[in-house]
Amino acid sequence: MALKTLSTFLTPFSLPNPKFPKLPLTKPCLILCEFSPSQEPRFTAAESNGAGAAATSRGEKFLQHHNSMETAKFILNDNKTKNKKYKPLKLSKSVASCYGCGAPLHTSDSDAPGYVDPETYELKKKHHQLRTVLCRRCQLLSHGKMITAVGGHGGYPGGRLFVTAEELREKLSHLRHEKALIVKLVDIVDFNGSFLSRVRDLAGANPIILVVTKVDLLPRDTDLNCIGDWVVEATTRKKLNVLSVHLTSSKSLVGIAGVIREIQTEKKGRDVYILGSANVGKSAFINALLKTMAINDPAAASAQRYKPIQSAVPGTTLGPIQINPFLGGGKLFDTPGVHLYHRQSAVVHSEDLPSLAPQSRLRGRSFPSSQVSLDNVEEGASTVNAFTIFWGGLVRIDVLKVLPKTCLTFYGPKKVPIHMVPTELADEFYQKELGVLLTPPSGREKAENWKGLESERKLQIKFEDVERPACDIAISGLGWFTVEPVGRSHKISQPKPVETSGELLLAVHVPKPVEIFMRPPIPVGKAGAEWYQYRDLTDKEQEMRPKWYF
């Protein structure tokens, strides 16, 4: 769909096009015009402010256009509500927006993103300081309040919804036509769910730097050499060509300096856009970027004063936020997160969103326990009795067929509990404990409105090598569990040889839109470095593969 262009006419004029209505010659008015692709306005050098490095970039022009359109919506909606005749308004070339979330500033709806108290707004406007204003919603978010604003396909149930996920995605549609450098973020805890497999639909042919965030959450003693190789292999399988891969932690600033060097090398005067799924850590990454750059760069130190707001609410950033951390050409833009319908965060209530975000280093939780499995081995059983594992109220795993030396090791947020019951009692246990022991959803009221685990996927897993895990099963937006031998995960010496080859059969139940990914096991923990195998590469493969840095 073509972009809409806002035009404000303050003087009478004649319109030759008969499709336009005749306007009174004495009243100024506001007109919203939609151009076809062939009629879209093009920015020329004559229309730019300055020349060379001083010229307005395409990203800045898009930002000005976006803010003008959003402000016009508030104006028109406000006038419709009050049943007042339209008053002529003079819109500035660039409407100010909240530096924390990117929403255009206004004084009409106190609950809407971008709202500022009228007295504060007029005072800041008088002194030309609107770009230093933080809106009311961002102030509440910075104090830990959970205020969602995004609905629609991939949005969040509960709370007032001011913008749809589709509208946020449309705000990124211009990127494919820009000449920019894309920094794409992926959450290592939810690697498959946050990857944005169709990122080229947004980024176009622009070069991409892949940044893997939150590596500080991986289990202790994890070998990051193995993790880096695993990430590059996964990226290659997705057929996404990237310049380089960086393992980072915004909290500890690990790997941030390497990303800065890569950006400075590849930027070449272009704008830099930070792109990723909702709640992947874009704002935290930008803050870490500015903090590291500010040590030697006065421009970044100045930009650090007004940095994007960080919060646990997916969809904190609602509009493009322009940042000026570079002394040379090009700007840095924080963008709204891409909301994905297939993640657990799209189905849980807004109050339960914090429980999906890990706050500390992951620790594997294995089921069944090592002693239970050893008892089965000593009895000479070829398979164990069927059992069911509940991962909160979000995931149900029926273990229909499993070898006695096999266990499932879970990696995810500690606030989501895990319970194991016999399969024959699973239905009754779920109905009784949903909202109590099995959370989220938390509380009986939310449990009554819970649609349940409507989607089922049966997985046949081939288990041949006792020295390494069979695979990972990743739940989009939550974490993953590894199918592995008990002896490998618990370092137990088995008293009797037991058959280890064969197939396992699992039935995984999740809410209907949530996706389940079956992938090669990620080598976490000290044991991961022992069993992980590096693939032999040809000279051509070695040359084509992106390099990874830490």
Coordinates of C-alpha atoms in Angstrom, one line a residue:
M1 CA 0.0 0.0 0.0
A2 CA 1.3 3.5 -0.8
L3 CA 2.3 5.8 2.0
K4 CA -0.2 8.5 2.8
T5 CA 1.1 12.1 2.6
L6 CA -0.1 14.8 4.9
S7 CA -0.5 18.2 3.2
T8 CA -1.6 21.4 5.1
F9 CA -3.0 24.2 2.9
L10 CA -3.2 27.5 4.6
T11 CA -4.0 29.7 1.6
P12 CA -6.7 29.5 -1.0
F13 CA -5.8 27.8 -4.3
S14 CA -7.5 26.1 -7.2
L15 CA -7.3 22.3 -7.7
P16 CA -7.4 21.3 -11.4
N17 CA -8.1 17.7 -10.6
P18 CA -11.9 17.2 -10.7
K19 CA -11.7 14.3 -8.2
F20 CA -10.8 16.8 -5.4
P21 CA -13.7 18.6 -3.8
K22 CA -14.1 22.3 -4.3
L23 CA -12.9 24.1 -1.2
P24 CA -14.3 27.4 0.2
L25 CA -11.9 30.2 -0.6
T26 CA -12.1 31.7 2.8
K27 CA -11.4 28.7 5.1
P28 CA -8.1 26.9 5.5
C29 CA -8.4 23.1 5.9
L30 CA -6.5 19.9 6.3
I31 CA -6.4 17.3 3.5
L32 CA -5.2 13.7 3.6
C33 CA -4.1 12.6 0.1
E34 CA -3.3 9.0 -0.9
F35 CA -1.0 8.7 -3.9
S36 CA -0.7 5.7 -6.1
P37 CA 2.9 4.3 -6.4
S38 CA 3.5 6.2 -9.5
Q39 CA 2.4 9.5 -7.9
E40 CA 4.2 9.2 -4.6
P41 CA 6.3 12.3 -3.9
R42 CA 10.0 12.0 -4.4
F43 CA 12.5 13.9 -2.4
T44 CA 15.1 15.8 -4.4
A45 CA 18.3 17.4 -3.5
A46 CA 16.6 20.8 -3.9
E47 CA 14.1 19.9 -1.2
S48 CA 16.7 18.7 1.3
N49 CA 17.9 20.9 4.1
G50 CA 21.6 21.5 3.4
A51 CA 23.8 19.5 1.1
G52 CA 26.3 16.7 1.5
A53 CA 26.6 15.5 5.1
A54 CA 24.1 18.3 6.2
A55 CA 21.4 17.0 4.0
T56 CA 18.3 15.4 5.6
S57 CA 18.6 11.6 5.4
R58 CA 15.8 9.4 4.0
G59 CA 15.4 8.0 7.5
E60 CA 14.8 11.5 9.0
K61 CA 12.3 12.3 6.3
F62 CA 10.4 9.1 7.0
L63 CA 10.4 9.9 10.7
Q64 CA 9.0 13.4 10.0
H65 CA 6.3 11.9 7.8
H66 CA 5.4 9.3 10.4
N67 CA 5.1 11.8 13.2
S68 CA 3.0 14.1 11.1
M69 CA 0.6 11.3 10.2
E70 CA 0.3 10.0 13.8
T71 CA -0.4 13.6 15.1
A72 CA -3.0 14.1 12.4
K73 CA -4.9 11.0 13.6
F74 CA -5.0 12.3 17.1
I75 CA -6.3 15.7 15.9
L76 CA -9.0 14.2 13.7
N77 CA -10.1 11.6 16.3
D78 CA -10.2 14.3 19.0
N79 CA -12.4 16.6 16.9
K80 CA -14.8 13.8 16.0
T81 CA -15.2 12.9 19.7
K82 CA -15.9 16.5 20.7
N83 CA -18.2 17.1 17.7
K84 CA -16.5 20.3 17.0
K85 CA -15.9 21.9 13.6
Y86 CA -12.3 21.5 12.4
K87 CA -10.0 24.4 13.4
P88 CA -7.1 25.3 11.1
L89 CA -3.8 24.0 12.5
K90 CA -0.3 24.8 11.5
L91 CA 1.8 21.6 11.6
S92 CA 5.5 22.0 11.9
K93 CA 7.8 20.1 9.5
S94 CA 8.9 17.7 12.2
V95 CA 6.4 16.9 15.0
A96 CA 8.1 16.1 18.3
S97 CA 7.9 12.5 19.6
C98 CA 8.6 10.9 23.0
Y99 CA 12.3 10.0 23.1
G100 CA 11.5 6.9 25.2
C101 CA 9.0 5.1 22.9
G102 CA 8.8 7.1 19.7
A103 CA 5.1 7.9 20.0
P104 CA 4.1 11.5 18.8
L105 CA 3.5 13.8 21.7
H106 CA -0.1 15.0 22.3
T107 CA -2.4 16.2 25.1
S108 CA -5.8 14.6 24.1
D109 CA -6.0 11.1 25.7
S110 CA -4.2 10.6 29.1
D111 CA -4.1 6.8 28.7
A112 CA -2.6 6.8 25.1
P113 CA 1.1 6.5 24.4
G114 CA 2.7 9.9 23.9
Y115 CA 0.4 11.8 26.3
V116 CA 1.9 14.8 28.1
D117 CA 0.3 17.0 30.7
P118 CA -1.0 20.2 28.8
E119 CA 0.9 22.6 31.1
T120 CA 4.2 20.7 30.7
Y121 CA 3.6 20.4 26.9
E122 CA 3.0 24.2 26.5
L123 CA 6.0 25.0 28.7
K124 CA 8.4 22.7 26.8
K125 CA 7.0 23.9 23.5
K126 CA 7.6 27.6 24.5
H127 CA 11.3 26.9 25.3
H128 CA 11.7 24.5 22.2
Q129 CA 12.4 21.5 24.5
L130 CA 9.8 19.1 23.3
R131 CA 12.4 16.6 22.2
T132 CA 13.5 16.2 25.9
V133 CA 10.0 15.2 27.0
L134 CA 9.1 11.6 28.2
C135 CA 5.4 10.7 27.9
R136 CA 3.3 9.5 30.8
R137 CA 3.3 5.9 29.7
C138 CA 7.1 5.7 29.5
Q139 CA 7.3 7.2 33.0
L140 CA 5.1 4.4 34.3
L141 CA 7.0 1.7 32.4
S142 CA 10.2 2.9 33.9
H143 CA 8.8 2.3 37.3
G144 CA 7.8 -1.3 36.5
K145 CA 4.2 -0.9 35.4
M146 CA 2.9 -3.3 32.8
I147 CA 1.1 -1.2 30.3
T148 CA 0.4 -2.9 26.9
A149 CA -0.5 -0.9 23.9
V150 CA -0.4 -3.4 21.0
G151 CA -3.2 -5.7 19.9
G152 CA -4.1 -7.5 16.7
H153 CA -2.3 -10.4 15.0
G154 CA 0.5 -11.1 17.5
G155 CA -0.6 -8.5 20.1
Y156 CA -1.4 -9.1 23.7
P157 CA -4.7 -9.8 25.5
G158 CA -5.7 -7.6 28.4
G159 CA -5.3 -3.9 28.9
R160 CA -6.2 -1.1 26.5
L161 CA -4.9 -1.5 22.9
F162 CA -4.0 1.6 20.9
V163 CA -2.2 0.2 17.9
T164 CA -2.2 -3.2 16.1
A165 CA 0.7 -5.4 15.4
E166 CA 0.1 -4.9 11.7
E167 CA 0.3 -1.1 11.9
L168 CA 3.6 -1.4 13.7
R169 CA 5.0 -3.7 11.0
E170 CA 3.9 -1.2 8.3
K171 CA 6.1 1.4 9.9
L172 CA 9.1 -0.8 8.9
S173 CA 7.9 -1.3 5.3
H174 CA 10.0 1.6 3.9
L175 CA 13.3 -0.1 4.9
R176 CA 13.4 -2.3 1.9
H177 CA 13.6 0.8 -0.3
E178 CA 16.3 2.5 1.8
K179 CA 20.1 2.3 1.6
A180 CA 20.8 1.4 5.2
L181 CA 22.7 -0.9 7.4
I182 CA 20.5 -3.4 9.3
V183 CA 21.5 -4.7 12.8
K184 CA 19.2 -7.7 13.4
L185 CA 18.8 -8.9 17.0
V186 CA 18.0 -12.5 18.0
D187 CA 17.3 -13.8 21.6
I188 CA 19.5 -16.8 22.3
V189 CA 16.9 -18.1 24.8
D190 CA 14.2 -18.0 22.1
F191 CA 16.5 -18.3 19.0
N192 CA 13.9 -19.9 16.7
G193 CA 10.9 -17.9 17.9
S194 CA 12.6 -14.5 17.6
F195 CA 14.7 -15.1 14.5
L196 CA 12.4 -13.3 11.9
S197 CA 12.8 -15.9 9.2
R198 CA 11.3 -13.4 6.6
V199 CA 13.5 -10.6 7.5
R200 CA 14.4 -9.9 3.9
D201 CA 10.7 -8.8 3.4
L202 CA 11.6 -5.9 5.7
A203 CA 15.3 -5.3 5.1
G204 CA 15.3 -5.8 1.3
A205 CA 18.8 -6.1 -0.1
N206 CA 20.5 -4.1 2.7
P207 CA 23.5 -5.7 4.4
I208 CA 22.7 -7.4 7.8
I209 CA 24.7 -7.7 11.0
L210 CA 23.3 -10.5 13.2
V211 CA 23.5 -9.8 16.9
V212 CA 22.7 -12.6 19.3
T213 CA 21.6 -11.1 22.7
K214 CA 21.3 -12.3 26.3
V215 CA 24.3 -14.8 26.1
D216 CA 24.8 -14.1 29.8
L217 CA 21.7 -16.1 30.5
L218 CA 23.2 -19.4 29.1
P219 CA 24.1 -22.0 31.7
R220 CA 27.4 -21.7 33.6
D221 CA 30.5 -23.0 31.9
T222 CA 29.0 -22.8 28.4
D223 CA 31.7 -22.7 25.8
L224 CA 30.9 -19.8 23.5
N225 CA 33.1 -21.1 20.8
C226 CA 30.6 -23.9 20.4
I227 CA 27.6 -21.5 20.7
G228 CA 29.1 -19.3 18.0
D229 CA 29.6 -22.2 15.6
W230 CA 26.1 -23.5 16.4
V231 CA 24.5 -20.1 15.6
V232 CA 26.4 -19.7 12.3
E233 CA 25.3 -23.2 11.3
A234 CA 21.6 -22.4 12.1
T235 CA 21.9 -19.1 10.2
T236 CA 23.3 -20.9 7.2
R237 CA 20.5 -23.4 7.2
K238 CA 18.0 -20.6 7.1
K239 CA 19.8 -19.3 4.0
L240 CA 20.2 -15.8 5.4
N241 CA 23.3 -14.1 4.2
V242 CA 24.8 -11.9 6.9
L243 CA 28.0 -9.9 7.2
S244 CA 28.9 -11.3 10.6
V245 CA 27.5 -12.8 13.8
H246 CA 28.1 -11.3 17.2
L247 CA 27.4 -12.9 20.6
T248 CA 26.5 -10.1 23.1
S249 CA 25.1 -9.3 26.5
S250 CA 23.6 -5.8 27.0
K251 CA 23.7 -6.3 30.7
S252 CA 27.5 -7.0 31.0
L253 CA 28.4 -5.2 27.8
V254 CA 30.1 -8.4 26.5
G255 CA 30.6 -8.3 22.7
I256 CA 29.2 -4.7 22.3
A257 CA 32.6 -3.3 21.3
G258 CA 32.9 -5.7 18.4
V259 CA 29.4 -4.7 17.1
I260 CA 30.5 -1.0 17.3
R261 CA 33.6 -1.7 15.2
E262 CA 31.6 -3.6 12.7
I263 CA 29.0 -0.8 12.4
Q264 CA 31.7 1.8 11.9
T265 CA 33.3 -0.3 9.2
E266 CA 30.2 -1.1 7.3
K267 CA 28.1 2.0 7.8
K268 CA 29.7 4.1 5.1
G269 CA 27.5 7.1 5.7
R270 CA 24.3 5.2 5.8
D271 CA 21.6 5.2 8.4
V272 CA 21.7 2.2 10.9
Y273 CA 18.4 0.5 11.9
I274 CA 18.1 -1.8 14.9
L275 CA 15.6 -4.5 13.9
G276 CA 14.1 -7.5 15.7
S277 CA 11.1 -9.1 17.2
A278 CA 9.2 -7.6 20.2
N279 CA 11.0 -7.9 23.5
V280 CA 14.2 -9.2 21.9
G281 CA 16.2 -6.5 23.7
K282 CA 16.6 -3.7 21.1
S283 CA 16.3 -0.8 23.6
A284 CA 18.7 -2.5 26.0
F285 CA 21.2 -3.1 23.2
I286 CA 21.0 0.5 22.1
N287 CA 21.6 1.7 25.7
A288 CA 24.6 -0.6 25.9
L289 CA 25.9 0.6 22.5
L290 CA 25.7 4.3 23.6
K291 CA 27.3 3.5 27.0
T292 CA 30.2 1.9 25.3
M293 CA 30.6 4.5 22.6
A294 CA 30.3 7.4 25.1
I295 CA 33.7 6.5 26.5
N296 CA 35.5 7.9 23.5
D297 CA 32.8 9.6 21.5
P298 CA 31.3 13.0 22.6
A299 CA 28.4 12.6 20.2
A300 CA 27.4 9.3 21.7
A301 CA 27.8 10.8 25.2
S302 CA 25.4 13.6 24.3
A303 CA 22.9 11.1 22.7
Q304 CA 23.0 9.0 25.9
R305 CA 21.0 11.6 27.8
Y306 CA 17.8 10.8 25.9
K307 CA 17.9 7.0 25.3
P308 CA 14.9 4.6 24.6
I309 CA 13.0 3.2 27.6
Q310 CA 13.6 -0.4 28.6
S311 CA 10.8 -2.5 30.1
A312 CA 9.6 -6.1 30.3
V313 CA 6.5 -5.1 28.2
P314 CA 6.8 -6.3 24.5
G315 CA 5.9 -3.4 22.3
T316 CA 7.5 -0.6 24.5
T317 CA 8.8 1.1 21.3
L318 CA 5.8 2.3 19.2
G319 CA 7.5 4.5 16.6
P320 CA 11.0 5.0 15.1
I321 CA 13.3 6.8 17.5
Q322 CA 16.2 8.8 15.9
I323 CA 19.5 8.9 17.8
N324 CA 22.6 10.8 16.7
P325 CA 25.6 9.0 18.1
F326 CA 27.9 9.3 15.0
L327 CA 30.2 12.1 14.3
G328 CA 30.2 11.4 10.6
G329 CA 27.1 10.9 8.3
G330 CA 24.2 8.6 9.1
K331 CA 21.8 8.3 12.0
L332 CA 20.9 5.4 14.4
F333 CA 17.2 4.4 14.5
D334 CA 15.5 2.3 17.2
T335 CA 12.4 0.6 15.5
P336 CA 9.2 -0.9 16.8
G337 CA 9.5 -4.6 17.6
V338 CA 8.0 -7.1 15.1
H339 CA 5.1 -8.8 16.9
L340 CA 4.9 -12.5 16.0
Y341 CA 1.6 -14.4 16.5
H342 CA 3.4 -17.8 17.1
R343 CA 5.1 -16.8 20.4
Q344 CA 3.7 -17.6 23.9
S345 CA 3.7 -13.9 24.7
A346 CA 0.9 -13.4 22.1
V347 CA -1.5 -15.7 24.1
V348 CA -0.9 -15.0 27.8
H349 CA -2.5 -12.1 29.7
S350 CA -0.4 -8.9 30.0
E351 CA 0.0 -9.4 33.7
D352 CA 1.7 -12.8 33.1
L353 CA 4.3 -11.4 30.6
P354 CA 7.1 -10.9 33.2
S355 CA 7.0 -14.6 34.0
L356 CA 8.1 -15.5 30.5
A357 CA 11.3 -13.4 30.7
P358 CA 14.3 -15.1 32.4
Q359 CA 15.9 -12.9 35.0
S360 CA 18.9 -15.0 35.9
R361 CA 21.3 -17.6 34.4
L362 CA 19.4 -20.7 33.1
R363 CA 19.8 -24.0 34.9
G364 CA 18.7 -27.3 33.3
R365 CA 15.8 -29.1 35.1
S366 CA 15.7 -32.8 34.1
F367 CA 12.6 -35.1 34.2
P368 CA 12.3 -37.9 35.1
S369 CA 15.0 -37.7 37.8
S370 CA 18.2 -39.8 37.5
Q371 CA 17.2 -42.1 40.4
V372 CA 13.8 -43.0 38.8
S373 CA 15.6 -43.8 35.5
L374 CA 18.2 -45.9 37.3
D375 CA 15.5 -47.9 39.1
N376 CA 14.0 -48.7 35.7
V377 CA 17.3 -49.8 34.4
E378 CA 18.0 -52.1 37.3
E379 CA 14.6 -53.8 36.8
G380 CA 15.6 -54.5 33.2
A381 CA 12.7 -52.6 31.7
S382 CA 13.0 -51.9 28.0
T383 CA 10.8 -48.8 28.3
V384 CA 9.4 -46.7 31.2
N385 CA 5.7 -46.2 31.9
A386 CA 4.0 -43.4 30.0
F387 CA 4.1 -40.0 31.9
T388 CA 3.2 -36.4 31.2
I389 CA 5.2 -33.3 31.9
F390 CA 3.4 -29.9 32.3
W391 CA 5.5 -26.7 31.7
G392 CA 3.3 -24.3 33.5
G393 CA -0.1 -24.1 31.9
L394 CA 1.5 -23.4 28.5
V395 CA 2.9 -26.8 27.4
R396 CA 2.0 -30.4 27.9
I397 CA 4.4 -33.2 26.9
D398 CA 3.0 -36.8 26.7
V399 CA 6.0 -39.2 26.7
L400 CA 4.4 -42.1 24.8
K401 CA 7.5 -44.1 24.1
V402 CA 10.9 -43.5 25.6
L403 CA 14.1 -45.5 26.4
P404 CA 15.0 -46.0 30.1
K405 CA 18.2 -44.0 29.9
T406 CA 16.5 -40.9 28.4
C407 CA 15.4 -37.7 30.2
L408 CA 14.1 -34.3 29.2
T409 CA 16.1 -31.3 30.4
F410 CA 14.2 -28.0 30.4
Y411 CA 15.8 -24.5 29.9
G412 CA 13.5 -21.6 30.4
P413 CA 12.3 -19.0 32.9
K414 CA 12.3 -20.2 36.6
K415 CA 8.9 -18.6 37.2
V416 CA 7.2 -21.2 35.0
P417 CA 7.0 -24.4 37.1
I418 CA 7.4 -27.9 35.8
H419 CA 5.3 -30.9 37.1
M420 CA 5.3 -34.6 36.1
V421 CA 2.3 -36.9 36.5
P422 CA 1.2 -40.3 35.0
T423 CA -0.4 -39.8 31.7
E424 CA -3.7 -41.4 32.8
L425 CA -4.1 -38.7 35.4
A426 CA -2.9 -35.8 33.2
D427 CA -6.3 -34.4 32.1
E428 CA -7.7 -34.3 35.7
F429 CA -4.5 -32.7 37.0
Y430 CA -4.6 -30.0 34.4
Q431 CA -8.2 -29.0 35.0
K432 CA -7.7 -29.0 38.7
E433 CA -4.4 -27.1 38.9
L434 CA -4.6 -24.7 36.0
G435 CA -4.0 -21.2 37.5
V436 CA -2.9 -22.7 40.8
L437 CA 0.2 -24.9 40.4
L438 CA 0.2 -24.6 36.6
T439 CA 1.0 -21.0 35.9
P440 CA 0.7 -18.9 33.7
P441 CA -2.2 -18.3 33.4
S442 CA -2.2 -17.1 37.0
G443 CA -5.4 -17.1 39.0
R444 CA -8.7 -18.8 38.6
E445 CA -10.2 -15.9 36.7
K446 CA -7.6 -16.0 33.9
A447 CA -7.8 -19.8 33.9
E448 CA -11.5 -19.6 33.1
N449 CA -10.8 -17.5 30.0
W450 CA -7.9 -19.7 28.9
K451 CA -8.5 -21.4 25.6
G452 CA -6.4 -24.4 26.5
L453 CA -3.8 -26.4 24.7
E454 CA -5.6 -26.8 21.4
S455 CA -2.6 -27.7 19.2
E456 CA -0.9 -31.1 19.3
R457 CA 2.2 -32.2 17.4
K458 CA 3.6 -35.8 17.6
L459 CA 7.3 -36.1 17.3
Q460 CA 9.3 -39.2 16.4
I461 CA 12.8 -38.8 17.5
K462 CA 15.6 -41.1 16.4
F463 CA 18.1 -41.7 19.2
E464 CA 21.3 -43.4 18.2
D465 CA 24.3 -41.9 19.9
V466 CA 24.5 -42.3 23.7
E467 CA 27.3 -39.8 23.9
R468 CA 25.2 -36.8 22.8
P469 CA 21.6 -35.4 23.0
A470 CA 19.2 -36.5 20.3
C471 CA 17.7 -33.0 19.6
D472 CA 16.1 -29.9 21.1
I473 CA 12.4 -29.1 21.1
A474 CA 12.0 -25.3 21.2
I475 CA 8.7 -23.7 22.3
S476 CA 8.3 -20.3 20.6
G477 CA 8.5 -17.5 23.2
L478 CA 9.3 -19.7 26.2
G479 CA 12.5 -21.8 25.9
W480 CA 13.5 -25.3 24.9
F481 CA 14.0 -28.8 26.3
T482 CA 16.7 -31.3 25.3
V483 CA 16.1 -35.0 24.7
E484 CA 19.3 -36.6 26.1
P485 CA 20.7 -39.6 27.9
V486 CA 20.6 -39.6 31.7
G487 CA 24.2 -40.6 32.0
R488 CA 25.3 -37.5 29.9
S489 CA 23.2 -35.0 31.8
H490 CA 23.9 -36.3 35.3
K491 CA 27.4 -38.0 34.9
I492 CA 26.0 -41.3 36.2
S493 CA 27.8 -44.6 35.5
Q494 CA 25.3 -47.3 34.6
P495 CA 25.7 -50.7 36.3
K496 CA 24.3 -52.6 33.3
P497 CA 24.4 -52.1 29.6
V498 CA 21.0 -50.9 28.3
E499 CA 19.8 -50.6 24.7
T500 CA 20.1 -47.0 23.6
S501 CA 19.2 -47.0 19.9
G502 CA 15.7 -46.7 18.8
E503 CA 12.9 -44.1 18.4
L504 CA 11.1 -42.0 21.0
L505 CA 7.6 -40.8 20.6
L506 CA 6.4 -37.5 22.2
A507 CA 3.1 -35.6 21.9
V508 CA 3.5 -31.9 22.6
H509 CA 0.5 -29.8 23.3
V510 CA 0.6 -25.9 23.1
P511 CA -1.9 -23.1 22.6
K512 CA -3.1 -23.0 19.0
P513 CA -1.0 -20.3 17.4
V514 CA 2.3 -21.2 19.2
E515 CA 4.9 -23.0 17.1
I516 CA 7.1 -25.9 18.0
F517 CA 10.6 -26.2 16.5
M518 CA 12.7 -29.4 16.3
R519 CA 16.4 -28.5 15.9
P520 CA 19.9 -29.8 16.5
P521 CA 20.8 -29.6 20.2
I522 CA 22.5 -26.4 21.4
P523 CA 25.7 -27.1 23.2
V524 CA 25.1 -25.5 26.6
G525 CA 26.9 -26.2 29.9
K526 CA 30.2 -27.9 30.4
A527 CA 29.0 -31.1 28.9
G528 CA 28.0 -29.3 25.7
A529 CA 31.7 -28.6 24.8
E530 CA 32.4 -32.4 25.2
W531 CA 29.8 -33.8 22.9
Y532 CA 29.6 -30.9 20.3
Q533 CA 31.1 -31.8 16.9
Y534 CA 32.4 -29.1 14.5
R535 CA 31.5 -29.8 10.9
D536 CA 34.3 -30.2 8.4
L537 CA 34.1 -27.3 5.8
T538 CA 35.3 -27.0 2.3
D539 CA 37.4 -24.0 1.3
K540 CA 34.3 -22.5 -0.5
E541 CA 32.1 -23.1 2.5
Q542 CA 34.7 -21.5 4.8
E543 CA 34.8 -18.5 2.6
M544 CA 31.0 -18.1 2.3
R545 CA 30.2 -18.6 6.0
P546 CA 29.8 -15.4 8.0
K547 CA 32.4 -14.9 10.7
W548 CA 31.3 -14.8 14.3
Y549 CA 32.8 -12.6 17.1
F550 CA 32.7 -12.5 20.9

